[in-house]
Every structure is written in C-alpha cells, then in structure tokens.
Coordinates of C-alpha atoms and ligand atoms in Angstrom, one line a residue:
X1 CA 38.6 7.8 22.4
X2 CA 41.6 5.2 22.4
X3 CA 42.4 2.8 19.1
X4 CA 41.4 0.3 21.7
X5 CA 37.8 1.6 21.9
X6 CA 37.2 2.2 18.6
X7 CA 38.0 -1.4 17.2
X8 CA 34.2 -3.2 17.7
X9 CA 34.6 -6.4 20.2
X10 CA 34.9 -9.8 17.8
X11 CA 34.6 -13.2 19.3
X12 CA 37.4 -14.7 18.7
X13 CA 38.5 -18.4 18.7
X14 CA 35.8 -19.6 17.0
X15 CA 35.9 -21.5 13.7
X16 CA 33.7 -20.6 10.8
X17 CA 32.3 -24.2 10.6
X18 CA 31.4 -23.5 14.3
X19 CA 29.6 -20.3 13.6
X20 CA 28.0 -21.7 10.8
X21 CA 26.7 -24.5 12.8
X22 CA 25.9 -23.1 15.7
X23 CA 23.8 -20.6 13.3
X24 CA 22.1 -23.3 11.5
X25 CA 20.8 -25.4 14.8
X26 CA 19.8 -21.8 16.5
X27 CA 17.7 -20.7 13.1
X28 CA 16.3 -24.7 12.8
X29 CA 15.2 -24.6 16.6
X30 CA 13.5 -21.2 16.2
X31 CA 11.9 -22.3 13.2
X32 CA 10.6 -26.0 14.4
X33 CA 8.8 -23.9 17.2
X34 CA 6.6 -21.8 14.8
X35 CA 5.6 -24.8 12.9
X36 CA 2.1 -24.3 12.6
X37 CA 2.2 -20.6 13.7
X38 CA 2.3 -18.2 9.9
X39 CA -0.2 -16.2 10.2
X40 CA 0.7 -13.8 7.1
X41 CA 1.4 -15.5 3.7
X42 CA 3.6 -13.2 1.5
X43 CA 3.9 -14.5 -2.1
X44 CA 7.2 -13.3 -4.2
X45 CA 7.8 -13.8 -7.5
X46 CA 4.7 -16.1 -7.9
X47 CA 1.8 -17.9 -5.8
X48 CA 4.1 -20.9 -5.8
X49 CA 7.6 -18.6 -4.2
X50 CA 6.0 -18.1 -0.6
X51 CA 7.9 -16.1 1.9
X52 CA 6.6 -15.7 5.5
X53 CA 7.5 -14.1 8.9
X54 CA 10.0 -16.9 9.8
X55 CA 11.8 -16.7 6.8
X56 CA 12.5 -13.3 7.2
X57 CA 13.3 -13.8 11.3
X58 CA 15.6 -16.7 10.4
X59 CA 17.5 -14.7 8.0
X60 CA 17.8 -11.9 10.9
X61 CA 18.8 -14.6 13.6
X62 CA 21.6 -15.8 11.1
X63 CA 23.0 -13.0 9.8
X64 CA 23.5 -11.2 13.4
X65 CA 25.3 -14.8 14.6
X66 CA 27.8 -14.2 11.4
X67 CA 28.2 -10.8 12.0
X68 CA 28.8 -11.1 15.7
X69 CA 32.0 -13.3 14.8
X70 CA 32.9 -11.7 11.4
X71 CA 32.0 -8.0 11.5
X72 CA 33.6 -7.4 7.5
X73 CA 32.2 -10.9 5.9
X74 CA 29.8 -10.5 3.0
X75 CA 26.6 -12.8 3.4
X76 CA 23.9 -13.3 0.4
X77 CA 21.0 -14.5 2.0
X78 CA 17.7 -15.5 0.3
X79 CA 15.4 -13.0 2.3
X80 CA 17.9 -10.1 1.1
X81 CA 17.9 -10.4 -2.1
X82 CA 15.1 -9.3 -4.6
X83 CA 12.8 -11.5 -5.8
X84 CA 13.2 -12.7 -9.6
X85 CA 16.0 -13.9 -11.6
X86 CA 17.5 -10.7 -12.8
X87 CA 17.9 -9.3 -9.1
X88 CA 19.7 -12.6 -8.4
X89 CA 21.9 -12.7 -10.6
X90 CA 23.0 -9.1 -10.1
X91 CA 23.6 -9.8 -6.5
X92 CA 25.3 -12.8 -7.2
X93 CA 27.6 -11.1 -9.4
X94 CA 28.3 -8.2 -6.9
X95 CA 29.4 -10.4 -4.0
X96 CA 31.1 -13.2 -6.2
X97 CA 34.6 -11.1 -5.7
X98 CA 34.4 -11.2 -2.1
X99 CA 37.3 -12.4 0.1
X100 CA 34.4 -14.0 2.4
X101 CA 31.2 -15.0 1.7
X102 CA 28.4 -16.9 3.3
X103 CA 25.2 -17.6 1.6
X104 CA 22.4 -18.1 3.8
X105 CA 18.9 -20.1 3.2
X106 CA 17.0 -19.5 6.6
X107 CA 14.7 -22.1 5.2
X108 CA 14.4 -24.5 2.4
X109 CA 11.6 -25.7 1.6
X110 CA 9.3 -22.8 2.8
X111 CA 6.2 -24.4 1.2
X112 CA 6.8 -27.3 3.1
X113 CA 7.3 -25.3 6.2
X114 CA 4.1 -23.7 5.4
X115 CA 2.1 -26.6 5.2
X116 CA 3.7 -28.4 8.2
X117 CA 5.6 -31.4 5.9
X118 CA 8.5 -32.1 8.0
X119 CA 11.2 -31.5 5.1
X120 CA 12.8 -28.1 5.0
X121 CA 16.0 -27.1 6.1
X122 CA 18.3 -24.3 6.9
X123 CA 21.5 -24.4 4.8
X124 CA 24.9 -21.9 5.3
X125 CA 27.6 -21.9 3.0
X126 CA 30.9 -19.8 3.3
X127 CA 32.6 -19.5 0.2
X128 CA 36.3 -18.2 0.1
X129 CA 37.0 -16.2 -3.5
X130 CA 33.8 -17.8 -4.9
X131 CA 34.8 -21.5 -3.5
X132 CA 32.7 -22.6 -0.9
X133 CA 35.0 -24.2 2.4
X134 CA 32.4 -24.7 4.4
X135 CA 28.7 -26.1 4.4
X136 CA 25.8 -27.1 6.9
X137 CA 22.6 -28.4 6.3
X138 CA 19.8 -28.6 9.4
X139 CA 17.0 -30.5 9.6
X140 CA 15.1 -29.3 12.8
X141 CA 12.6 -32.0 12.1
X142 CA 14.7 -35.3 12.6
X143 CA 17.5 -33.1 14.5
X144 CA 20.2 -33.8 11.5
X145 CA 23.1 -31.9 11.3
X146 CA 25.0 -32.3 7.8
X147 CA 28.4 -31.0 8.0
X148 CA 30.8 -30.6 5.5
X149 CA 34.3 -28.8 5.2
X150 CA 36.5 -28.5 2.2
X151 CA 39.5 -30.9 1.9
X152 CA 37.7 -32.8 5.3
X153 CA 34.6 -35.0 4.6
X154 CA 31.0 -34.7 5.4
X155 CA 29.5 -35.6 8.6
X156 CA 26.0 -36.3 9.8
X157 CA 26.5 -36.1 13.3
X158 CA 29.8 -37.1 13.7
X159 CA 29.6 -40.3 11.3
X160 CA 31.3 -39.9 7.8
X161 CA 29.0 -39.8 4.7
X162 CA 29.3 -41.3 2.1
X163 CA 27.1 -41.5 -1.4
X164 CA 25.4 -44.7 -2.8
X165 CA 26.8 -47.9 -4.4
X166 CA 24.4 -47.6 -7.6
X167 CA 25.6 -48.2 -10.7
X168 CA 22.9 -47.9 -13.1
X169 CA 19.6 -45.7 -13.1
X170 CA 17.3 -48.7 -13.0
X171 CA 18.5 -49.6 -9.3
X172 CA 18.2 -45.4 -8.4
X173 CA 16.3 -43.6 -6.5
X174 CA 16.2 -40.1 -8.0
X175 CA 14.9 -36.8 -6.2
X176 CA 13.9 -34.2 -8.5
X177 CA 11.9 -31.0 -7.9
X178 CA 9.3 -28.5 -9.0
X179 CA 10.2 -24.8 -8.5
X180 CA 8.4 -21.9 -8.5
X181 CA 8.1 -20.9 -11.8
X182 CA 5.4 -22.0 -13.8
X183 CA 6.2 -20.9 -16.8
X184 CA 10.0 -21.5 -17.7
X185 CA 10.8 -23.9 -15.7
X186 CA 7.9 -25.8 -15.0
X187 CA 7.7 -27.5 -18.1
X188 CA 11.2 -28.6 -18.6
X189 CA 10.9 -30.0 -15.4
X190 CA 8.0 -32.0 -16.8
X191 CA 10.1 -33.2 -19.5
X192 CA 12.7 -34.4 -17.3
X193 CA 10.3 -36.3 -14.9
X194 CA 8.6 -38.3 -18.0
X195 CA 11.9 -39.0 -19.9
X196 CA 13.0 -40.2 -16.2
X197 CA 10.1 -42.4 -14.5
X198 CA 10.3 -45.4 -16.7
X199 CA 14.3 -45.6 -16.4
X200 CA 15.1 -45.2 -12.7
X201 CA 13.4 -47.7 -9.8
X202 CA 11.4 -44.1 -8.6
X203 CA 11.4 -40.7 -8.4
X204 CA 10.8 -38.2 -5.0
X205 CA 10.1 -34.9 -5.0
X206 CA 10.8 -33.2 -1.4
X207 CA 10.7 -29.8 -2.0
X208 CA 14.3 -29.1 -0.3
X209 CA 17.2 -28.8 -2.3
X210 CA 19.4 -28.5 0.1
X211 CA 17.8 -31.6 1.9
X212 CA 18.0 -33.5 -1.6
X213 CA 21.8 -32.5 -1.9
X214 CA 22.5 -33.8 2.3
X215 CA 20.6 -37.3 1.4
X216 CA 22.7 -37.3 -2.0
X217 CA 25.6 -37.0 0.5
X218 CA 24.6 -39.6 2.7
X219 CA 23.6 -42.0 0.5
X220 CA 19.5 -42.2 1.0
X221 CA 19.2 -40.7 -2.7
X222 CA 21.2 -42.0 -5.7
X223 CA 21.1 -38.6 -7.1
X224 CA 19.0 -35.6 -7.5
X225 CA 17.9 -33.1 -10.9
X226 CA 16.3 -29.5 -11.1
X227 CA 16.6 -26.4 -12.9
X228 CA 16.0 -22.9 -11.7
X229 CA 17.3 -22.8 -8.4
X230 CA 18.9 -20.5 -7.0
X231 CA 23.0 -19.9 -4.9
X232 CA 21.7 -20.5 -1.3
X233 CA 19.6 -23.3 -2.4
X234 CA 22.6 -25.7 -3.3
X235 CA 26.1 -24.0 -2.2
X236 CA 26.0 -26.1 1.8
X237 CA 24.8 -29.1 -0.2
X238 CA 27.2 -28.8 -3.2
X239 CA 30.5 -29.1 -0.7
X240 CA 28.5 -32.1 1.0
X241 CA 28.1 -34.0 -2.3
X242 CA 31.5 -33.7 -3.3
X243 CA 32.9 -34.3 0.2
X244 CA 31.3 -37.6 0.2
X245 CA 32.7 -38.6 -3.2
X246 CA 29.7 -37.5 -5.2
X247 CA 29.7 -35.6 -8.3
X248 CA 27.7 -31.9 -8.6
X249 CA 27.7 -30.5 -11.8
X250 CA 25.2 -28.2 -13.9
X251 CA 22.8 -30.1 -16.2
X252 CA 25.2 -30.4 -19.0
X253 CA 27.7 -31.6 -16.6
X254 CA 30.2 -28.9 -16.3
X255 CA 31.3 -28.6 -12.8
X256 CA 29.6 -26.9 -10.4
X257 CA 30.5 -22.7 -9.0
X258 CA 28.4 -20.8 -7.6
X259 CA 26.7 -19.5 -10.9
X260 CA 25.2 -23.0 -11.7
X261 CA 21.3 -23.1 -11.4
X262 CA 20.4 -25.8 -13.1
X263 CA 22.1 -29.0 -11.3
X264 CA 22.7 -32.6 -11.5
X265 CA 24.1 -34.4 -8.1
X266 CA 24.7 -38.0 -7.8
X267 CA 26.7 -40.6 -6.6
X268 CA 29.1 -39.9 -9.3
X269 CA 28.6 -44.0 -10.9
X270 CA 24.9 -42.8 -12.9
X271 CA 25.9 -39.1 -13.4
X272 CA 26.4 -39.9 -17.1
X273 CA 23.6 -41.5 -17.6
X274 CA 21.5 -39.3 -15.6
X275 CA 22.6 -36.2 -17.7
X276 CA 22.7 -38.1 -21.1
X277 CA 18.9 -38.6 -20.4
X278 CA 18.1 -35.2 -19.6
X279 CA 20.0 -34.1 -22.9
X280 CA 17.9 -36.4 -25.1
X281 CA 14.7 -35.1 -23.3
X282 CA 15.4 -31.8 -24.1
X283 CA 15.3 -30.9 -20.7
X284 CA 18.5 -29.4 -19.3
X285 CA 17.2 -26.0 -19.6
X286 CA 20.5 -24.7 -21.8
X287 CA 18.8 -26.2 -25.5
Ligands
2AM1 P1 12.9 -22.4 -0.9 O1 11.9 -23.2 -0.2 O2 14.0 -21.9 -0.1 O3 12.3 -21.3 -1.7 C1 11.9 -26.9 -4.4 O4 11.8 -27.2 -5.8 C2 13.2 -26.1 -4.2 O5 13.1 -24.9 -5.1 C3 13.3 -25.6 -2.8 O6 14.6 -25.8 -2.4 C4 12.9 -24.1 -2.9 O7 13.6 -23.4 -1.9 C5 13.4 -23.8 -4.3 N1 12.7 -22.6 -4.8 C6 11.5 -22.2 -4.5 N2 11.2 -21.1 -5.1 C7 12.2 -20.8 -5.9 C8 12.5 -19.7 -6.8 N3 11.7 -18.8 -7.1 N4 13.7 -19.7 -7.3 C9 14.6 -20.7 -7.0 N5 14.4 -21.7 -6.2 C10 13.2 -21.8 -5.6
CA2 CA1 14.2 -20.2 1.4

C-alpha cells in the first residue's frame, strides 16, 4: 500500500463553523421529525435526567459529521459520557488539554422533547486549548440558527445579535431553570427563584439552557441563572452571550471556562445585581 492510500480521505475546505452548522441543522431536522415518536424512556441519573433513542441517534449523526471533516478532533458529547457528576467531571478533565475539542448536546431540553414543548435545541461548541472559537445553537422548532464565532459576533440568521437595554432587575425578564437533581440542586434553585420573583418584572423557566443562553444573546431575555449544569449545556451559548456584548460568568461572578456549572448570563447592565441577590439568598451553590 502507497503513503497515499494509507492517509484516510478528509474533506477539506470546509470551515469548522460550517461543520458545526451544518451538524446542528442535520441533528435538529432528524429530531423535529420524531417529535412525538419515543417509544422507550431511559431515565439516567434520576426520573427527572431522561435520555431516549434520539438523543443517543443525534449524538451518532453529529459525531460522524465531525469526524468526517476532522478525523483526530476530540468531541465530549452528552450521550458519551457517564451519567452523574463524578463521571463528568472526570471526562471533562481528560479532554480539557486537547488541541481541538467540540462539545456536543444532541438535544437540550430532552424533557421538553419528550413531552412535545417546542423548546429544545441542539448546541456544538468547538473549543481550542479549552477556549471555545466556535458555537451554534438550533432550534428545529422555529427554524433558528444562533451562530457565534470568537473575535466575530453572533448571528441569528444572518442579523447581528445583540443583548438587552435593561438596566435594572425590576424592568428584566429573567430565565432560570430546574435541573435534574432533586436533592442538591433543587433546593438552591428554590432559593434563588423566591429571593428573585418579587425583584425582576417575571421569571421563565424553558427547560433549555442552551436556548436560555441564544435568547440572552439576542436580547428576548435580560438574563438567565442555574446551577448544576453541565459543559455541553452552556459552551455554544457561552461564546453567544459574550459575542453579543453580554456577560457569562459562574454564580459568584468569576468569568466563565469550561469548568463553570453554576452560571449567571445577562446583558452585562444587571449582572451585579443579579449575582449580589443570589449571594444574599444563599443560593449560588458555592456557600
Ligand atoms: P438536557 O435536556 O440536555 O438534559 C434544564 O434545567 C436544563 O438542565 C436543560 O438544559 C437540561 O439539559 C439540563 N439538565 C438536565 N438534566 C441535567 C443533569 N443531570 N445535569 C446537568 N444538566 C441537566
Ligand atoms: Ca441533552
């Protein structure tokens, strides 16, 4: 056998935003069309952390698109990885060294999915030494496309984002979320929603972080809380809230990498605020 026909074919000429996009809106259309179709409910760490058949196909459909362009990437994706925090982090910390990484959520807000409420996403991130360059959110539902590259803006479709005017919590709407476990998190979650309701005009819960991050982005939320989440949840939406002048940071407000779990994004005018209530509630999840 030559050199020639040893090297595996790579597509070449192809940007990684473009791979990740074209992965994203491939993934989202699969999974629009099996709205309605799960037969087989598999539950993960708890009744609440669902994972079904689509999940795991999207995941497949995804990774074989990366691979196809980047044979010798690294990719952390959601359905590969353990369920439980300990197995998380451990991967996290394996693949945080890599030269290339993309981190993969085939769909957030599986729950969602499950119960046909048209808010879940698919999210890819690429990370470069542990700084994400690149980020794309889908929403198959509304056909959205949130793109964002480092150093170059986000774009919903073509059109610029950019976050909200708000500069005070009492003219905010605020996105926060409930994930799926009940006993840690839960309850400082709680504590966070009551210290927040009576200070911002309302609070929304969609059950997609990375949805809650592109609306951050493009202005439709003033800012959004939650704790426990995990890398592929909010690395696409991280690089989208910064790219639109937003700030992302963890709930103490220390800048975001992709260790944070526990995040606060927001237009960048109530961040303070926003974090210097969660701090007096008791409910950044560090106390
Ligand atoms: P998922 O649908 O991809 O699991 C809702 O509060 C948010 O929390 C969603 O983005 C959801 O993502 C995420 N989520 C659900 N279960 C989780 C878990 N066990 N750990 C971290 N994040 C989770
Ligand atoms: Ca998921």
């Amino acid at each position: 056998m030559n050199e020639k026909e040893k090297t595996p074919y790579v597509v070449t000429s192809k940007s990684y935003t473009a791979v990740a996009i074209n992965a994203a809106s491939k993934a989202g259309e699969w999974i629009k069309s099996r709205l309605g179709t799960v037969s087989e409910l598999g539950i993960k760490y708890s009744p609440q952390d669902l994972v079904t058949e689509v999940d795991k196909g999207a995941e497949q459909m995804i990774r074989r698109l990366i691979l196809t362009h980047f044979p010798h990437h690294a990719i952390l994706g959601e359905e590969g990885v353990e369920p439980g925090p300990e197995a998380s982090a451990r991967a996290l910390q394996e693949i945080q060294d890599e030269e290339y990484l993309w981190i993969v959520d085939p769909v957030d807000g599986t729950t969602n999915f499950v119960h046909g409420f048209p808010f879940f996403s698919v999210s890819i991130a690429l990370a470069h030494r542990g700084e994400v360059i690149v980020g794309v959110i889908y929403d198959p539902s509304r056909d959205e496309l949130f793109v964002a590259e480092k150093g170059k803006g986000a774009y919903v479709h073509g059109n610029r984002m950019g976050v909200s005017g708000e500069q005070e919590l009492a003219h905010s709407l605020v996105a926060v979320g409930f994930p799926a476990d009940p006993n840690y998190t839960l309850p400082i979650n709680m504590a966070a929603v009551q210290a927040l309701a009576p200070q911002v005009r309302n609070l929304r819960a969609g059950g997609s972080a990375a949805l809650h991050l592109a609306y951050v982005a493009a202005g439709r939320l003033s800012a959004y809380t939650e704790i426990g989440l995990k890398p592929w949840d909010i690395a696409a939406g991280a690089l989208l809230v910064a790219e639109s002048g937003g700030t992302i940071t963890d709930t103490v407000g220390t800048p975001y990498d992709l260790s944070v779990s526990h995040i606060v994004a927001s237009n960048g005018k109530i961040h303070e605020a926003l974090t210097g209530v969660l701090k007096e509630a008791k409910a950044t999840g560090m106390e």
